[in-house]
PDB file of C-alpha atoms in Angstrom:
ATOM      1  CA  UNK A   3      -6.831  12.193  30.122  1.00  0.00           C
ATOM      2  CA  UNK A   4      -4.656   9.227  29.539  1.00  0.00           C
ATOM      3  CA  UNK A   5      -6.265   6.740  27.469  1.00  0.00           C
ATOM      4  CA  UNK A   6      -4.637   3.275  25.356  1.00  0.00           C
ATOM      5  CA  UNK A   7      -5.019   1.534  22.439  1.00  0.00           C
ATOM      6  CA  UNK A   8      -5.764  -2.257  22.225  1.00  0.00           C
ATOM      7  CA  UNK A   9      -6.699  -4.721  19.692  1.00  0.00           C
ATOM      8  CA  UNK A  10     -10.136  -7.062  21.227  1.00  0.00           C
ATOM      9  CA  UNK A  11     -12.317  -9.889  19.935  1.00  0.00           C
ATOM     10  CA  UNK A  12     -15.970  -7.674  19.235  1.00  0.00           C
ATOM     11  CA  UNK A  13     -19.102  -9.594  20.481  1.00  0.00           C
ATOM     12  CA  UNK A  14     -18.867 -10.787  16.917  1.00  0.00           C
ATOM     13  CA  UNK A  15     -15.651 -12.831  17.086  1.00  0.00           C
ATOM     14  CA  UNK A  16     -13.472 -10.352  14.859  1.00  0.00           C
ATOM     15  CA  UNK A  17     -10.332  -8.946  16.534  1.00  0.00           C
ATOM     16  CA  UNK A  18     -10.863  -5.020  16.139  1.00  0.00           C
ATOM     17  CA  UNK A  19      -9.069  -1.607  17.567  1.00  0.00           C
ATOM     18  CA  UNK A  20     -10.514  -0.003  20.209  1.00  0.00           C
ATOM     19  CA  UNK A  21      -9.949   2.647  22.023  1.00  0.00           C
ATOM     20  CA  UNK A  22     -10.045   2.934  26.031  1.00  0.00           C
ATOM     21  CA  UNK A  23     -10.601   6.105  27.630  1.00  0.00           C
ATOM     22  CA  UNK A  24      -9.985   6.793  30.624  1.00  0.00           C
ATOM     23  CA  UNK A  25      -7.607   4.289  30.522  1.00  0.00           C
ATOM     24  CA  UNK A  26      -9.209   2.506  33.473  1.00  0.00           C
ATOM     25  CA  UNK A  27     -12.513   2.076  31.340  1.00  0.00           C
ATOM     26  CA  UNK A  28     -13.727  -1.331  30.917  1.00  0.00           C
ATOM     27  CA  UNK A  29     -15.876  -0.090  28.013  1.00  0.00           C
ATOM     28  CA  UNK A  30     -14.091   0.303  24.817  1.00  0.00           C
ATOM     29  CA  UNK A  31     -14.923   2.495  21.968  1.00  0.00           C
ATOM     30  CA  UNK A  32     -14.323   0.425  18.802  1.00  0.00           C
ATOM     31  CA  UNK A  33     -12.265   2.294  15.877  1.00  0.00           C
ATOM     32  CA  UNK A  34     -12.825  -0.529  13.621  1.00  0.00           C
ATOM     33  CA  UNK A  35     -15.512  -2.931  12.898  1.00  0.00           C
ATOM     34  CA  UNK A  36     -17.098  -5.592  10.276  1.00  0.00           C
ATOM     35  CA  UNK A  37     -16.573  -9.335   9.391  1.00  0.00           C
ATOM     36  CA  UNK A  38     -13.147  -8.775   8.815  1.00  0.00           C
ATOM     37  CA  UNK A  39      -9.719  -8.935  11.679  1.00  0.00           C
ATOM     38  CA  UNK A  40      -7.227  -6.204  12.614  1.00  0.00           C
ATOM     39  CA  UNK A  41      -4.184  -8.936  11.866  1.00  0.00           C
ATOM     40  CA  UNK A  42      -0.892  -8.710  14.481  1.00  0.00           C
ATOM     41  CA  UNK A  43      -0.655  -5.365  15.759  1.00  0.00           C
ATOM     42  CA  UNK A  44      -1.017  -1.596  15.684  1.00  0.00           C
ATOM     43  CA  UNK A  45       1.434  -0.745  12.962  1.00  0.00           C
ATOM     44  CA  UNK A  46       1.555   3.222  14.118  1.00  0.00           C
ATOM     45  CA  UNK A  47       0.036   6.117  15.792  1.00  0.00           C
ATOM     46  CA  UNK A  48       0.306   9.880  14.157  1.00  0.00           C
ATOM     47  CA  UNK A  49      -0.588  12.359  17.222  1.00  0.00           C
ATOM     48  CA  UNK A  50      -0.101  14.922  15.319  1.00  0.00           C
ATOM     49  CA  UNK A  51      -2.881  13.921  12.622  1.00  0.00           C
ATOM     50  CA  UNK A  52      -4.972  11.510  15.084  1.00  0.00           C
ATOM     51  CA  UNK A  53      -4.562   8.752  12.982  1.00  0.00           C
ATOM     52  CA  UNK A  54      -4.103   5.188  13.283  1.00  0.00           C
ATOM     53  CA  UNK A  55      -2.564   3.167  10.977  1.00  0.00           C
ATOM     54  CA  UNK A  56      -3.389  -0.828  11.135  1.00  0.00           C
ATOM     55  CA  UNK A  57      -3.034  -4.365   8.703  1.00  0.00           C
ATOM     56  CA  UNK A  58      -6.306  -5.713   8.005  1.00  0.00           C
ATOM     57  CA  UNK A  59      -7.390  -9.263   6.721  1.00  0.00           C
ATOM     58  CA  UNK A  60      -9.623  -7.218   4.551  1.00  0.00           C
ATOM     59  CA  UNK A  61     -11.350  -7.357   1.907  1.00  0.00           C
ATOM     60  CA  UNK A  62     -10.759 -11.631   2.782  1.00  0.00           C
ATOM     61  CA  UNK A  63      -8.879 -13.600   4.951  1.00  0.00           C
ATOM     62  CA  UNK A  64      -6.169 -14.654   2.209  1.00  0.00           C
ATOM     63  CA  UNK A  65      -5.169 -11.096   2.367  1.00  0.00           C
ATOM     64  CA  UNK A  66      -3.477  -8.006   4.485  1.00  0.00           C
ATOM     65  CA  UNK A  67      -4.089  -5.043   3.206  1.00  0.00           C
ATOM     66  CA  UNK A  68      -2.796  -1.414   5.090  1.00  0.00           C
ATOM     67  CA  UNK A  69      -5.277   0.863   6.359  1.00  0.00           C
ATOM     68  CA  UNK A  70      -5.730   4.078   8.287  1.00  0.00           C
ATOM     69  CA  UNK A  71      -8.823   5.030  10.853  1.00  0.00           C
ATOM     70  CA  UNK A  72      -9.140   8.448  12.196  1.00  0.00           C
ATOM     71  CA  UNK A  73      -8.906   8.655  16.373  1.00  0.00           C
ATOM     72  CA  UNK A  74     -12.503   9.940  17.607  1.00  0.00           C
ATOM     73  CA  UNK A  75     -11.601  13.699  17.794  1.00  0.00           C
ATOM     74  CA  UNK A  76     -11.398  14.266  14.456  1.00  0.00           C
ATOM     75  CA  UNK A  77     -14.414  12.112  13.522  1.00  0.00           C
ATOM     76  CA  UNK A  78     -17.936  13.544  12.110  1.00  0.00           C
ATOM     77  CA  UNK A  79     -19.851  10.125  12.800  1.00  0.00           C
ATOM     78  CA  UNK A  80     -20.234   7.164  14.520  1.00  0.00           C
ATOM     79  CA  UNK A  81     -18.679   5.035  12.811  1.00  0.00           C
ATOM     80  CA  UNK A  82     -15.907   5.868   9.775  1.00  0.00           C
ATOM     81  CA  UNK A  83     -14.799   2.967   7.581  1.00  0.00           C
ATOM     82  CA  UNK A  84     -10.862   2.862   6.977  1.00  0.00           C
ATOM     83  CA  UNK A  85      -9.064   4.417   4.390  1.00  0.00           C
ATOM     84  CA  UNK A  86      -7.221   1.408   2.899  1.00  0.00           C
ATOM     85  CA  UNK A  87      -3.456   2.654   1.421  1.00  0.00           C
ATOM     86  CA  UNK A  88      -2.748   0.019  -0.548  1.00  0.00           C
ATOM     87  CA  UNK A  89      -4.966  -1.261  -3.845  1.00  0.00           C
ATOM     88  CA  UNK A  90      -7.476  -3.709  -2.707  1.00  0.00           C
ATOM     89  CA  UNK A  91      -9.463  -3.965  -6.081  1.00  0.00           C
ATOM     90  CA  UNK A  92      -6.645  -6.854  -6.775  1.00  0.00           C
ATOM     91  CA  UNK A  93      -5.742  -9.866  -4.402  1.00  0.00           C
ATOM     92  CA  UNK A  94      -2.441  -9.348  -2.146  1.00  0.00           C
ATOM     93  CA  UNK A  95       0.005  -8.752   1.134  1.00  0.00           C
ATOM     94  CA  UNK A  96       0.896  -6.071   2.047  1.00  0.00           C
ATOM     95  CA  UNK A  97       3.231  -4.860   5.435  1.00  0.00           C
ATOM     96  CA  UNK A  98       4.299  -1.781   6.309  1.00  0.00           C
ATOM     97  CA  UNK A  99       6.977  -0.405   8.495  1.00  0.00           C
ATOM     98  CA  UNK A 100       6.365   3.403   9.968  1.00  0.00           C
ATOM     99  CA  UNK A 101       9.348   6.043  10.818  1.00  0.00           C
ATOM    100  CA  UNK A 102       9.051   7.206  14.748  1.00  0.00           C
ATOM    101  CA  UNK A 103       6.790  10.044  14.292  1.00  0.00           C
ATOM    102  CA  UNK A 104       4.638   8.426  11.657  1.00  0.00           C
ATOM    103  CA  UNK A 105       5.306  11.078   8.292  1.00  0.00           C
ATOM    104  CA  UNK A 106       6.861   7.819   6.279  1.00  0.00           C
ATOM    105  CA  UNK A 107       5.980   4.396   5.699  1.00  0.00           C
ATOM    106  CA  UNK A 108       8.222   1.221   4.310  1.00  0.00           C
ATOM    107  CA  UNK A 109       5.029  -0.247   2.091  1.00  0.00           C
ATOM    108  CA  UNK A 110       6.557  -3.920   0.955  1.00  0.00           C
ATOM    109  CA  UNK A 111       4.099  -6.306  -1.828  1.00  0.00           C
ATOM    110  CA  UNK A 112       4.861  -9.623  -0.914  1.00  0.00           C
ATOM    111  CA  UNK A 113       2.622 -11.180  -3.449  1.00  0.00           C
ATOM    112  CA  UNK A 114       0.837 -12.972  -5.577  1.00  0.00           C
ATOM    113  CA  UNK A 115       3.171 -11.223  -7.757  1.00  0.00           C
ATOM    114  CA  UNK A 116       6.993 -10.103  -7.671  1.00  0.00           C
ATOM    115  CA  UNK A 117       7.611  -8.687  -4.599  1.00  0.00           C
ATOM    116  CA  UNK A 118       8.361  -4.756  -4.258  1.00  0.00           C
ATOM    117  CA  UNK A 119       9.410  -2.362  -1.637  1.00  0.00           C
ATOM    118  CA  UNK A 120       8.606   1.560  -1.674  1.00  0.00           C
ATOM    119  CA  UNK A 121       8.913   4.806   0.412  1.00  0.00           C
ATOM    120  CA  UNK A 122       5.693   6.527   1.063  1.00  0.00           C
ATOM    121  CA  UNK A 123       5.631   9.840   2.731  1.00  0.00           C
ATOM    122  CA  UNK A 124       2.140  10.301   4.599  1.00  0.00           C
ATOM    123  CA  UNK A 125       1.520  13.995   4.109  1.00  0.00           C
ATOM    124  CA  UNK A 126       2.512  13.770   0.229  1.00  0.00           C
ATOM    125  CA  UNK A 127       0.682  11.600  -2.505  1.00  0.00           C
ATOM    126  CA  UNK A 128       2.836  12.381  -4.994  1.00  0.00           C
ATOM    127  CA  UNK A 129       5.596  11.387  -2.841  1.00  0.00           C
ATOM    128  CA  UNK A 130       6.971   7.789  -3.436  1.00  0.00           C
ATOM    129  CA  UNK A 131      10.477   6.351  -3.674  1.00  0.00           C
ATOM    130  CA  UNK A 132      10.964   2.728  -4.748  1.00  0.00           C
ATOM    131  CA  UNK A 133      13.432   0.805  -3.149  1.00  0.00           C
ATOM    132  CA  UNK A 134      13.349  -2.466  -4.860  1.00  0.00           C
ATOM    133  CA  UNK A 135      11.075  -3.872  -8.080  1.00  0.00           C
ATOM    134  CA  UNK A 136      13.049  -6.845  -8.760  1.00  0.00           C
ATOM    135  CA  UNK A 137      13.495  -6.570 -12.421  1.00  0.00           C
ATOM    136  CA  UNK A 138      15.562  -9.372 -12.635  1.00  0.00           C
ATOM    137  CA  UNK A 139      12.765 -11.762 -10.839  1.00  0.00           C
ATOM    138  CA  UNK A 140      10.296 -10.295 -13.519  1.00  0.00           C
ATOM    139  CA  UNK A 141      12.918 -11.016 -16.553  1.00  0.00           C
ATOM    140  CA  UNK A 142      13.001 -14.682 -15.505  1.00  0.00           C
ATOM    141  CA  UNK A 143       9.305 -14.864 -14.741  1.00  0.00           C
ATOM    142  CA  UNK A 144       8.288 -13.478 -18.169  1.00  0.00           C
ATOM    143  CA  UNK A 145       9.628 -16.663 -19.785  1.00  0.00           C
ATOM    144  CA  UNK A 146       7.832 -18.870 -17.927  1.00  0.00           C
ATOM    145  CA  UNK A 147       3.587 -19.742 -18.408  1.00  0.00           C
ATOM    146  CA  UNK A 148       2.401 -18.675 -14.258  1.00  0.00           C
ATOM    147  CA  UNK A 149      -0.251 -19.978 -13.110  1.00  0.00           C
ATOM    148  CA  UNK A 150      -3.812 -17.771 -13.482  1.00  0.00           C
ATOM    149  CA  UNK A 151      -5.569 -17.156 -10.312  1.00  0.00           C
TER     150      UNK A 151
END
């Protein structure tokens, strides 16, 4: 049964995924939910492990965090909360860029902090190459009094 993805305003006023199927449905069934936004667009779909993976304005609106929400097959309730990937226990902004079938990710920080780029492989938590730390940026930042947020 063909079906779509689509990011939509809830009755709430928060743009959230939902899912349409049959794709001719006018009645979606909402992946995500809360007082928080589904920022830009659908970053990736695994088939293979019915997953979607999304940037949130989430835990506040300063931020974008990555998450991942299972597709309703695999789910066990009515609603699931998404799995966030990247640390939101500390303010940031995060984007990620997925590889065709999904099994990688391109996770870049672009701050508060020095910016950094890394190679995450889905199926693999161990698994994580970094591309760039900037060690020089941090060098010339360590001499300097920053700001405390």
């Amino acid at each position: 049964m063909p079906s779509y993805l689509d990011i939509v305003p809830t009755p709430e006023g928060y743009n959230h995924i939902a899912l349409f199927s049959p794709a001719d449905s006018s009645t979606p069934i909402f992946l995500t939910s809360g007082e928080w936004e589904v920022t830009s667009e659908i970053l990736a779909v695994d088939v293979n492990r019915s997953v979607v993976y999304f940037q949130a304005a989430n835990p506040s609106s300063v931020q974008r965090h990555i998450y991942s929400v299972p597709l309703p097959k695999l789910r066990t309730a009515d609603k699931v909360e998404p799995t966030a990937l990247t640390d939101t226990s500390s303010p940031g902004f995060y984007e990620a860029s997925f590889s065709p079938q999904g099994a990688f990710y391109l996770l870049s920080y672009r701050g508060p902090h020095v910016p950094w780029q890394r190679v995450i492989d889905v199926g693999d938590a161990e698994f994580e190459h970094v591309l760039s730390e900037n060690p020089q940026l941090n060098d010339t930042l360590a001499q300097f009094e920053l700001p405390i947020v």
